[in-house]
Coordinates of C-alpha atoms in Angstrom, one line a residue:
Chain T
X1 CA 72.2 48.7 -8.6
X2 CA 74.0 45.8 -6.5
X3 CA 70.9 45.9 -3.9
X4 CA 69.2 43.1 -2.5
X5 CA 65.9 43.0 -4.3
X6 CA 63.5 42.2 -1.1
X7 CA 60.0 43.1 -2.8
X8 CA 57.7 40.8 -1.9
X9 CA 55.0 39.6 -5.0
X10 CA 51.8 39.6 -4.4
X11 CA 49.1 37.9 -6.1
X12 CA 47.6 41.3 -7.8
X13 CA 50.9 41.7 -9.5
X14 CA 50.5 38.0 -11.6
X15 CA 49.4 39.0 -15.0
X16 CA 48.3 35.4 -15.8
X17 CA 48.8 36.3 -19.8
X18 CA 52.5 37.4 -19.8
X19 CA 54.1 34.1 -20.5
X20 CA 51.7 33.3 -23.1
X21 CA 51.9 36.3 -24.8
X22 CA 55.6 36.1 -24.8
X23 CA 56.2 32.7 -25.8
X24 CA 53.9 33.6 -28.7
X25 CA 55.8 36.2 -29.5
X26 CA 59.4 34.3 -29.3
X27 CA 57.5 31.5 -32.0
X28 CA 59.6 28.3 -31.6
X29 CA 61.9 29.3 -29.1
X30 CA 58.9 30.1 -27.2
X31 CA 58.2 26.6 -26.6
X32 CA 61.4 26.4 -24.4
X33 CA 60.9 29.0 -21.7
X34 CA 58.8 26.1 -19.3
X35 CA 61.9 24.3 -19.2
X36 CA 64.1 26.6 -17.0
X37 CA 64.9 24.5 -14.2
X38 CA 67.0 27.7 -12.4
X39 CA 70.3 26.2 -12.0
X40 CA 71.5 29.9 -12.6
X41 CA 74.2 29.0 -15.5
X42 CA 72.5 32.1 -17.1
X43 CA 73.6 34.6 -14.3
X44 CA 76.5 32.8 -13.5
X45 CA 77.6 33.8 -16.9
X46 CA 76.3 36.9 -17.4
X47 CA 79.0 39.9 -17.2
X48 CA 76.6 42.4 -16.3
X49 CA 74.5 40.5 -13.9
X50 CA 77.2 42.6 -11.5
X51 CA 75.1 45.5 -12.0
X52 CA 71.6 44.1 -12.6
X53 CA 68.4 44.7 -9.9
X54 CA 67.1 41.2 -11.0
X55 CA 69.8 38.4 -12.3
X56 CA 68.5 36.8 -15.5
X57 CA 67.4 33.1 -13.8
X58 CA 65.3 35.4 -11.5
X59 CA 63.6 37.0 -14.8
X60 CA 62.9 33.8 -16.1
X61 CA 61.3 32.7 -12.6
X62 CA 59.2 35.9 -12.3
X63 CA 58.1 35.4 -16.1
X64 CA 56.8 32.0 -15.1
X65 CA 55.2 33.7 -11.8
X66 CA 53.5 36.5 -14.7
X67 CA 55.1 39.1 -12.6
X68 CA 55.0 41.3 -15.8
X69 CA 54.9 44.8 -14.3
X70 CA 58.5 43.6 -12.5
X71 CA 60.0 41.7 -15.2
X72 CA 59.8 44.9 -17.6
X73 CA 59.9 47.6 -14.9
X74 CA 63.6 45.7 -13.9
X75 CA 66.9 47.4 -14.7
X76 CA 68.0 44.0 -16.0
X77 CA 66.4 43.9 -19.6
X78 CA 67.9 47.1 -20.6
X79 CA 71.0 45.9 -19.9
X80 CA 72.0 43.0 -21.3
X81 CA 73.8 43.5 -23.4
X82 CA 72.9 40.9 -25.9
X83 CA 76.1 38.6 -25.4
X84 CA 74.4 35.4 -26.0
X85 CA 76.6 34.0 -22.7
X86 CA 73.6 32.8 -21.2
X87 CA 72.0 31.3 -24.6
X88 CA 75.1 29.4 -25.8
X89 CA 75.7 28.1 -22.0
X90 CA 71.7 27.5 -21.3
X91 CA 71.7 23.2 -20.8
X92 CA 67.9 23.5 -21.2
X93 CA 68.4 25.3 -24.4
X94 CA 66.3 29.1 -23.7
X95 CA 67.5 31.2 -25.7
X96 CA 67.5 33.8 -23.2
X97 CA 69.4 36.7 -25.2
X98 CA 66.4 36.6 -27.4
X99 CA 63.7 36.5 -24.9
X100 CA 65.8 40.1 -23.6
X101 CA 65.4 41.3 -27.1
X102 CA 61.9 40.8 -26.9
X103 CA 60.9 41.8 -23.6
X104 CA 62.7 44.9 -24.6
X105 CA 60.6 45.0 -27.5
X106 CA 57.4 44.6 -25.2
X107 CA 58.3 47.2 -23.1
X108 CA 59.5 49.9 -25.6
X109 CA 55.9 49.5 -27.1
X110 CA 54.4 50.9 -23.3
X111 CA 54.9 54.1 -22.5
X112 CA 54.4 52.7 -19.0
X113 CA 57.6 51.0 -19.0
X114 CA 60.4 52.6 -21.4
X115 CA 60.2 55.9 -20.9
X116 CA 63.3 57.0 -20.1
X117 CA 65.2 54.4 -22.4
X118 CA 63.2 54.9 -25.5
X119 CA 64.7 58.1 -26.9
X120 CA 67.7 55.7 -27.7
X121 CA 66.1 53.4 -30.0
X122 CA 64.1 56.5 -31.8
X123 CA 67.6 58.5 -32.4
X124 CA 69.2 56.0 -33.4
X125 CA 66.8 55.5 -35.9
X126 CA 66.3 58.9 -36.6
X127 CA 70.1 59.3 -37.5
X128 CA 70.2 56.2 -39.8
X129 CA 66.4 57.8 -41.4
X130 CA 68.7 61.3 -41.4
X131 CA 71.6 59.7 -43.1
X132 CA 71.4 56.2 -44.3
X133 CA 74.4 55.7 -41.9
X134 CA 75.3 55.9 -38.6
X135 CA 77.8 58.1 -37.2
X136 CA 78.4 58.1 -33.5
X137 CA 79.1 62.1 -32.7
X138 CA 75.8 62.8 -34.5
X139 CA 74.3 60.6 -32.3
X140 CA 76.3 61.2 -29.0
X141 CA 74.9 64.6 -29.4
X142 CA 71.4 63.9 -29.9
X143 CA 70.9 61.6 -27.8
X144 CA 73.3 63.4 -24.5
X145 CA 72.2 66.1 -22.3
X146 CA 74.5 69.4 -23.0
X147 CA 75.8 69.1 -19.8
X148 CA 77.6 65.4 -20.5
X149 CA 78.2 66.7 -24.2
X150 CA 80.0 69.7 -22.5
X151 CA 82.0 67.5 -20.1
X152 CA 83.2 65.5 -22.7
X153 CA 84.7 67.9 -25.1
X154 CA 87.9 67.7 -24.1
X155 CA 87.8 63.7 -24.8
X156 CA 86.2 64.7 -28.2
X157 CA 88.8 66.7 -29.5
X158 CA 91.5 64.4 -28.7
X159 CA 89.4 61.6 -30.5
X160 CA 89.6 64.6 -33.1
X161 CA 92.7 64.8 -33.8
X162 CA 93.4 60.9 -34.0
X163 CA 90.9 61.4 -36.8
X164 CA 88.5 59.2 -34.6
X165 CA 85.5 61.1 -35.2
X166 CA 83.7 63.0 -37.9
X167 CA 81.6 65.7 -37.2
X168 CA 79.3 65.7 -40.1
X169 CA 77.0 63.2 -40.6
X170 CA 78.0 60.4 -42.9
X171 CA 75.6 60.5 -45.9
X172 CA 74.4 57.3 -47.9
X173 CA 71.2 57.2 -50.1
X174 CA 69.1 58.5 -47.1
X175 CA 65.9 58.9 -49.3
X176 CA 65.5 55.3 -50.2
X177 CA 66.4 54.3 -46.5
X178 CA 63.6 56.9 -45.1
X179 CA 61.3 55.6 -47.3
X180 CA 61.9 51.6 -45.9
X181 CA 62.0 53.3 -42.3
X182 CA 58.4 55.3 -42.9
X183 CA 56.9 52.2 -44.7
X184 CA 57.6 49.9 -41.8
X185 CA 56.9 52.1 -39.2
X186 CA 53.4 53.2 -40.7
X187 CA 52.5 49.8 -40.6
X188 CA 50.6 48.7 -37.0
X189 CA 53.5 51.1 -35.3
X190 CA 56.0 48.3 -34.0
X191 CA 53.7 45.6 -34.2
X192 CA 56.2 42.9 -35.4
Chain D
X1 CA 88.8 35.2 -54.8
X2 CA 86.4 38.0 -55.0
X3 CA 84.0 39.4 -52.6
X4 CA 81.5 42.2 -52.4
X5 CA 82.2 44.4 -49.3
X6 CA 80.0 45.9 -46.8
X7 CA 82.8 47.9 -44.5
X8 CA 79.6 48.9 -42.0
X9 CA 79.3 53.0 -40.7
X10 CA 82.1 52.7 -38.3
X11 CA 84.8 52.1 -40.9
X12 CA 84.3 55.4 -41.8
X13 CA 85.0 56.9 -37.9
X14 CA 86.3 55.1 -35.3
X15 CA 87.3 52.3 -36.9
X16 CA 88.9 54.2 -40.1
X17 CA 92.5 51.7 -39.7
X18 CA 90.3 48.7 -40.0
X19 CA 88.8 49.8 -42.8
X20 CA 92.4 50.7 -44.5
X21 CA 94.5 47.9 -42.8
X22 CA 91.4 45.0 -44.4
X23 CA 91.8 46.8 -47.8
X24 CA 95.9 46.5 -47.9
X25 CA 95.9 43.1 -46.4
X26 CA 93.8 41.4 -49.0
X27 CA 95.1 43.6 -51.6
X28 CA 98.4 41.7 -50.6
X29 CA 96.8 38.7 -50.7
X30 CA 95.0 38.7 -53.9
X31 CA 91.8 39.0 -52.5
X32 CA 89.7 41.1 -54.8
X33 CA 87.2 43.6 -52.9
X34 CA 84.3 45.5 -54.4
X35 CA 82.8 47.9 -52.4
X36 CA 79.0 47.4 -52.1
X37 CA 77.5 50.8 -54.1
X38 CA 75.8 53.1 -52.0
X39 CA 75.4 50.4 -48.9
X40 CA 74.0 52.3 -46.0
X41 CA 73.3 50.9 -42.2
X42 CA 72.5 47.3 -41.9
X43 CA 70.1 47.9 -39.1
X44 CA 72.0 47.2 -36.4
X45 CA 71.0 45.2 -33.3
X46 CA 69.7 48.6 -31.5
X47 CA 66.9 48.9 -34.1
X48 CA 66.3 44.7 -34.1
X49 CA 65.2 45.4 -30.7
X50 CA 62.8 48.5 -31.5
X51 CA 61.0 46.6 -34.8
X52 CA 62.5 43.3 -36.3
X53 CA 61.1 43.8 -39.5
X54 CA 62.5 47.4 -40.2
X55 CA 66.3 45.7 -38.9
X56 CA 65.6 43.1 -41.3
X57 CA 64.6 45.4 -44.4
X58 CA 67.6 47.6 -44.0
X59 CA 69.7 44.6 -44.1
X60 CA 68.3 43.5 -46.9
X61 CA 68.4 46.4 -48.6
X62 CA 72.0 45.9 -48.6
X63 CA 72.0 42.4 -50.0
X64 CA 69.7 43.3 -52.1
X65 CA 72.8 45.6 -53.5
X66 CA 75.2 43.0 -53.4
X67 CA 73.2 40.4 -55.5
X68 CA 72.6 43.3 -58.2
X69 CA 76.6 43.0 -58.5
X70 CA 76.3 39.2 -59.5
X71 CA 75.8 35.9 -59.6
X72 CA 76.9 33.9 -56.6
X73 CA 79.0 36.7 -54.9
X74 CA 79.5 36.7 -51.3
X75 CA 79.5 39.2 -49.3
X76 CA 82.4 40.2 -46.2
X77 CA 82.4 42.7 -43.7
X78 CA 84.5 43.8 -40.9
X79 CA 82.3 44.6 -38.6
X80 CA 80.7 41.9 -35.9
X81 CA 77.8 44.0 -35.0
X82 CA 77.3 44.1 -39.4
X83 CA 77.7 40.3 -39.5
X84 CA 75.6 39.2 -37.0
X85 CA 72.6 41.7 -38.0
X86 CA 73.4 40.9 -41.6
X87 CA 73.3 37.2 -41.2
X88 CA 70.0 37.1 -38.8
X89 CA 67.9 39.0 -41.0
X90 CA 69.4 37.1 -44.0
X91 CA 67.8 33.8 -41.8
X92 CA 64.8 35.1 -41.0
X93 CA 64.7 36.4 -44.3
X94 CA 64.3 32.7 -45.6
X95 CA 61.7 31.3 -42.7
X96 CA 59.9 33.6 -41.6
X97 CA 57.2 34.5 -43.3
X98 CA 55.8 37.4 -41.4
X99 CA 59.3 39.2 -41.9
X100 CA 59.5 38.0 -45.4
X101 CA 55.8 40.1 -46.3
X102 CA 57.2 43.1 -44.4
X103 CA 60.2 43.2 -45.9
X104 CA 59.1 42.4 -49.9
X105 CA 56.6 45.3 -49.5
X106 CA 59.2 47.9 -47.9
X107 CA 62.0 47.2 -50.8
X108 CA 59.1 47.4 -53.3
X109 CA 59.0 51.3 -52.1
X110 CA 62.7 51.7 -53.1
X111 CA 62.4 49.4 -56.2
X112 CA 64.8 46.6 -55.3
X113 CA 64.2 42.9 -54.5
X114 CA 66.2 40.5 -52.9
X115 CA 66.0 37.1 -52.8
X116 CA 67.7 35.9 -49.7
X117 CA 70.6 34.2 -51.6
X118 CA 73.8 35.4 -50.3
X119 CA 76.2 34.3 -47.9
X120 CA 77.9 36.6 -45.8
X121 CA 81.2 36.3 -44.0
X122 CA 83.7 38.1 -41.5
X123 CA 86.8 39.3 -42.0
X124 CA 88.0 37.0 -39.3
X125 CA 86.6 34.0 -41.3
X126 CA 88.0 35.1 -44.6
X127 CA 91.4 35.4 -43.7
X128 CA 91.8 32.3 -41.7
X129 CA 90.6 29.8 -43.4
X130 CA 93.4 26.7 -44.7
X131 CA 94.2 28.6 -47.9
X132 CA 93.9 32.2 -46.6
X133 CA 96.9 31.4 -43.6
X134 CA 98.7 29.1 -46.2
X135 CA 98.8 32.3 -48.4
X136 CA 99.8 34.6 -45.3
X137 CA 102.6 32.5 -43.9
X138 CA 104.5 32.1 -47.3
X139 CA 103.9 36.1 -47.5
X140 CA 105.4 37.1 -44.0
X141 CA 108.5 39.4 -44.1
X142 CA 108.5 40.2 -40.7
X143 CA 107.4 37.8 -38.7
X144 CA 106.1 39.2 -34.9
X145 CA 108.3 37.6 -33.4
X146 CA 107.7 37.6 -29.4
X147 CA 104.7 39.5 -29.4
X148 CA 102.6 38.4 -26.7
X149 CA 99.0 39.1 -27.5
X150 CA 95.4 38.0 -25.7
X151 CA 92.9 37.2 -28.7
X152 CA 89.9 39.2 -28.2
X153 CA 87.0 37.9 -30.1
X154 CA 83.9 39.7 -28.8
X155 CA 80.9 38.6 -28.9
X156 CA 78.9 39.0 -31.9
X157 CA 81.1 37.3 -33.9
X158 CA 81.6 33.9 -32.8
X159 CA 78.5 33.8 -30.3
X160 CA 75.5 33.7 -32.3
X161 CA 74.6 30.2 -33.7
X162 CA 74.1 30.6 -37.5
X163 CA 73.4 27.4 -39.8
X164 CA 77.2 28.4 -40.9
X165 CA 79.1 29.6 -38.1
X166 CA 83.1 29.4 -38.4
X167 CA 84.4 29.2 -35.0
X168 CA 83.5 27.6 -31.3
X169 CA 80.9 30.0 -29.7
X170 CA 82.7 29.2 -26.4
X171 CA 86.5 28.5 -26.8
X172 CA 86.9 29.9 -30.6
X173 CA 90.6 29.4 -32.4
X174 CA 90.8 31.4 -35.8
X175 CA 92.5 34.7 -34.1
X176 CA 94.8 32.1 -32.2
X177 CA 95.7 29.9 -35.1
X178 CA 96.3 33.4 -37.1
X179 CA 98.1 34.9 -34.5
X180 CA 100.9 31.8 -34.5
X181 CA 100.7 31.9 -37.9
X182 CA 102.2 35.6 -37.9
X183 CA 105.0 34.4 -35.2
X184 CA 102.9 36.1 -32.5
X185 CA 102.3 34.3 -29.1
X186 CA 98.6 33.9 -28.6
X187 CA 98.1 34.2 -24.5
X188 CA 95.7 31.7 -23.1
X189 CA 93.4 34.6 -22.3
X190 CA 90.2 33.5 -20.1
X191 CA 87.9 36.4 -21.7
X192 CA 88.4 35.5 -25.4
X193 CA 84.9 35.7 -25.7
X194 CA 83.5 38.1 -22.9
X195 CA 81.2 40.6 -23.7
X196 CA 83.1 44.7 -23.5
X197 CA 79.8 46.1 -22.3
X198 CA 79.2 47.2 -26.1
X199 CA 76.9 50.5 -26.3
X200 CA 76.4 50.2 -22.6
X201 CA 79.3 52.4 -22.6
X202 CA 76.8 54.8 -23.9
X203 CA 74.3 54.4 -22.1
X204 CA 75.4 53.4 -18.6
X205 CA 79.2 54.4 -18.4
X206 CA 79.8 53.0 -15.0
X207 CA 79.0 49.5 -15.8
X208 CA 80.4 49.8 -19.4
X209 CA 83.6 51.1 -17.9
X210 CA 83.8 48.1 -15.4
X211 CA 83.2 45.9 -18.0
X212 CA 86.0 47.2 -20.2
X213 CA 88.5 47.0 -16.9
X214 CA 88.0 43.4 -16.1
X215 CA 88.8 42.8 -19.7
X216 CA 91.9 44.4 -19.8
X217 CA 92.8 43.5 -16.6
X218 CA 92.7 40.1 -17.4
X219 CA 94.6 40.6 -20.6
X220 CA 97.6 42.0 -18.4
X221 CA 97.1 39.0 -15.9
X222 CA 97.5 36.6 -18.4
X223 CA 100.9 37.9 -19.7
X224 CA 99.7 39.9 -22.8
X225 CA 101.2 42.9 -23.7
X226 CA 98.4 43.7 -26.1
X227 CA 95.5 42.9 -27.1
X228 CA 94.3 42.0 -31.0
X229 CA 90.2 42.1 -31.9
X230 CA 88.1 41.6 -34.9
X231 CA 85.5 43.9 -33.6
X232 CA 84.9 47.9 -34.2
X233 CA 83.1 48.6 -31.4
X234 CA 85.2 45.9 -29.0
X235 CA 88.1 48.3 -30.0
X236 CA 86.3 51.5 -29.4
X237 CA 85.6 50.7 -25.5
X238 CA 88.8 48.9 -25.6
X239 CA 91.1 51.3 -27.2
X240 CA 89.1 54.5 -27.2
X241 CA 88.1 54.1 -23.5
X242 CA 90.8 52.6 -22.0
X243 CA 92.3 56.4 -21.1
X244 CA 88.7 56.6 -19.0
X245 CA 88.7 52.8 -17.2
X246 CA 92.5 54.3 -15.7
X247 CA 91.2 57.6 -14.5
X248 CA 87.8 55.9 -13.2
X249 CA 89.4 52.9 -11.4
X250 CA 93.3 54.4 -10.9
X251 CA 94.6 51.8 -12.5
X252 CA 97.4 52.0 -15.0
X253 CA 96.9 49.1 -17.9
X254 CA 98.3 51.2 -21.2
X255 CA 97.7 47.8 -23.8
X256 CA 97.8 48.6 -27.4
X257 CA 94.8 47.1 -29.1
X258 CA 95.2 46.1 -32.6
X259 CA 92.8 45.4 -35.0
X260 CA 93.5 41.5 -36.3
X261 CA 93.9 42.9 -39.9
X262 CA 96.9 45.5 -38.6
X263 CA 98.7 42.3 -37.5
X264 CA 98.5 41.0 -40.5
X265 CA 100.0 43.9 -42.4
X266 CA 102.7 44.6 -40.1
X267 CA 104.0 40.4 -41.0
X268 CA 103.6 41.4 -44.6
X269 CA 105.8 44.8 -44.3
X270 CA 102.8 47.4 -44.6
X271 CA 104.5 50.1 -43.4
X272 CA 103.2 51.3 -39.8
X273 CA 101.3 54.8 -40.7
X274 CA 99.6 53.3 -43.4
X275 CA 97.9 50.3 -41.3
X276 CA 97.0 53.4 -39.2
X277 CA 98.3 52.5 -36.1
X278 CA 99.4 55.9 -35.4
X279 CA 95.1 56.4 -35.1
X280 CA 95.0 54.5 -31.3
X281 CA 94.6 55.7 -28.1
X282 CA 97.2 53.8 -26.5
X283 CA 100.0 53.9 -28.5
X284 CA 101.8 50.5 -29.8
X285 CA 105.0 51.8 -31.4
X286 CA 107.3 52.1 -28.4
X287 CA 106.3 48.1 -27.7
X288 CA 106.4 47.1 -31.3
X289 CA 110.3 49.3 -31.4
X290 CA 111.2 46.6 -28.5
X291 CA 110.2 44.1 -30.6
X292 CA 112.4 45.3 -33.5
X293 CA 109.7 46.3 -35.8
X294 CA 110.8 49.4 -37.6
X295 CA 108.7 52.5 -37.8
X296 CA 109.3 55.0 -39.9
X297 CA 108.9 58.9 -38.8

């Protein structure tokens, strides 16, 4: 976090089909990822660009280079935090909090590159296939080591007693949505 | 007016006032609510990312439900995260036809279709249109008189570009024209629309609790002595965490953050407890005493 980046790309690294296979993926908007002109309006805006090993115009770069292993390996796409800042302020029009959402998408499907941050997307799920609804202790505590469940008690019991948290799940119709969740997910995994 | 409503899982945690404070304030104001039956998550953006078409069948599972309960109703939530997930799957939902299969074929297993027919709106966009502050202003029995407060929009719900959005994605004015309207003084606050870091919080703490400090920061730099937002989650980091940004950056900030719709109520005469602004972190009732609203013990 806050580093320089200095690694140097070298012409093993280009995966000459990443762009393609992205802008497929984005459809329409697609079409307006050769357009970046790196002005930087993106990063200027972005409010977490502050903490980010790549800024987003150095994504778009490196996804016009095919540096794929970088873009997806980089700190940056997990997190955005899907503002739309750079998208509404874009002057070449790239919607640039969707091409996030789906390099996210790309890498959550590769072991190789989501390890550590794909238990999130699975419990979330899994609470919302639990329950039908989300509830954020039951989540917290799935998805927390112990150790940071521990620390936090204290916090949790004030939230507590404001009535800011429930600790049961909250319950709605959780067989119908298990049913939509298993259906889709059956399907070609999370082929969209 | 009627409208179908979606309140969205946190109106039944953290954000438990918004829930009750939306409820009162369009009770007062003859808006008619009906609770969607049995509504459960609407996807959420976390699972858009992790497969587009399961976000976009549990949305529409949930308009599917509201266009069981008639003809031409329209749906309203309170929650941005809700309305934006509801309202991109409800586009998609009508042109894109790889979504459209997926989806058909997963409410076939739970016996419900849905047809991609209705509109869904905000909170924030119901009760600022023309009529709804022409209706509010002849209401007001205590006007806020003095109350200076930085209009936090969030993100999600002015941001993303819909073929119906209601506000400016960059400057918007609905909470500001509200907030006048109730005798409060909107501060020209320069992170109306700034992102609060949103499940970051979760998920990287340190940046999410940076995020959330330059926010309120700013808020106090501006001249605002609170803060008012029409987002759940905005209020969670900014309320809820706002104890954690002081004790991780020893900085002192203590701003009350208001959901829009407890504003509202107070300029009506709800009574205090029952908005549930005794439910906040940072307490408003010593400020709101100093501004000569009453609160009962």
């Amino acid at each position: 976090m806050n580093s320089v980046t200095t690694r140097k790309i070298t012409p093993d690294m280009i995966d000459p089909t990443f762009e393609s296979t992205l802008r497929k993926r984005l459809g329409e908007k697609g079409e307006k990822i050769p357009l970046c002109f790196q002005c930087g309006v993106c990063s200027g805006s972005c409010p977490v660009a502050f903490a980010m090993d790549y800024t987003p115009r150095q994504i778009m770069e490196l996804i016009k280079l095919g540096v794929k292993d970088v873009v997806l390996n980089s700190s940056t796409i997990w997190l955005c935090a899907a503002c739309y800042s750079c998208s509404v302020r874009c002057p070449q029009g790239v919607d640039l909090k969707q091409v996030m959402d789906t390099l996210k998408e790309m890498a959550l499907e590769d072991p190789k590159y989501s390890r550590a941050e794909k238990a999130f997307y699975e419990k979330f799920i899994d609470v919302v296939r639990k329950n039908g609804r989300i509830n954020e202790v039951t989540f917290y505590v799935k998805l927390m080591p112990k150790s940071a469940v521990m620390r936090n008690l204290g916090f949790g019991l004030k939230l507590y007693q404001k009535g800011k948290i429930k600790l049961s799940p909250t319950k709605a119709c959780s067989d119908q949505v298990a049913k939509i969740v298993e259906k889709i997910l059956a399907k070609g995994a999370q082929k969209r | 007016m009627k409208y179908a409503y979606y309140p969205g899982c946190s109106a039944h945690t953290s954000g438990k006032e918004y829930d009750k404070s939306f409820r009162l304030v369009a009770k007062a104001l003859e808006i008619e609510l009906v609770e969607v039956p049995d509504w459960t998550c609407c996807g959420s953006h976390v699972t858009y990312v992790f497969n587009p078409a399961l976000a976009a069948s549990l949305s529409a599972r949930n308009l599917a439900l509201v266009e069981k309960m008639g003809e031409g109703i329209e749906v309203v939530t309170i929650c941005s995260g809700c309305y934006q997930t509801l309202k991109r799957s409800n586009e998609l939902l009508k042109h894109d036809a790889d979504i459209q299969a997926k989806v058909k074929e997963a409410l076939e297993a739970v016996n419900l279709t849905y047809n991609a027919n209705v509109k869904i709106h905000h909170a924030l966009e119901v009760l600022t249109t023309q009529e709804a502050l022409d209706t509010i202003s002849k209401k007001i029995i205590k006007p806020l008189k003095g109350l200076k407060v930085a209009p936090y929009y969030g993100c999600a719900v002015v941001r993303p570009k819909f073929e119906d959005s209601f506000d400016d994605p960059e400057n918007p004015q609905s909470l500001d024209r509200l907030l006048k309207v109730l005798g409060a003084e909107p501060v020209p606050y320069i992170d109306k629309v700034r992102c609060c870091g949103g499940v970051l919080i979760m998920k990287q703490e340190r940046v999410g609790l940076e995020m959330i400090r330059r926010l309120l920061a700013n808020a106090k730099q501006a001249g605002a002595e609170c803060m008012a937002t029409p987002c759940p989650l905005c209020h969670l980091n900014l309320d809820i965490m706002q104890p954690k940004v002081e004790q991780a950056f020893k900085q002192r900030f203590n701003i009350p953050v208001f959901f829009f719709t407890q504003l509202i109520g107070l300029a009506l005469g709800l009574k205090p407890a029952e908005l549930g602004l005794d439910k906040h972190m940072i307490s408003p009732i010593s400020l709101l005493q100093s501004k000569g609203v009453e609160i009962e013990r």
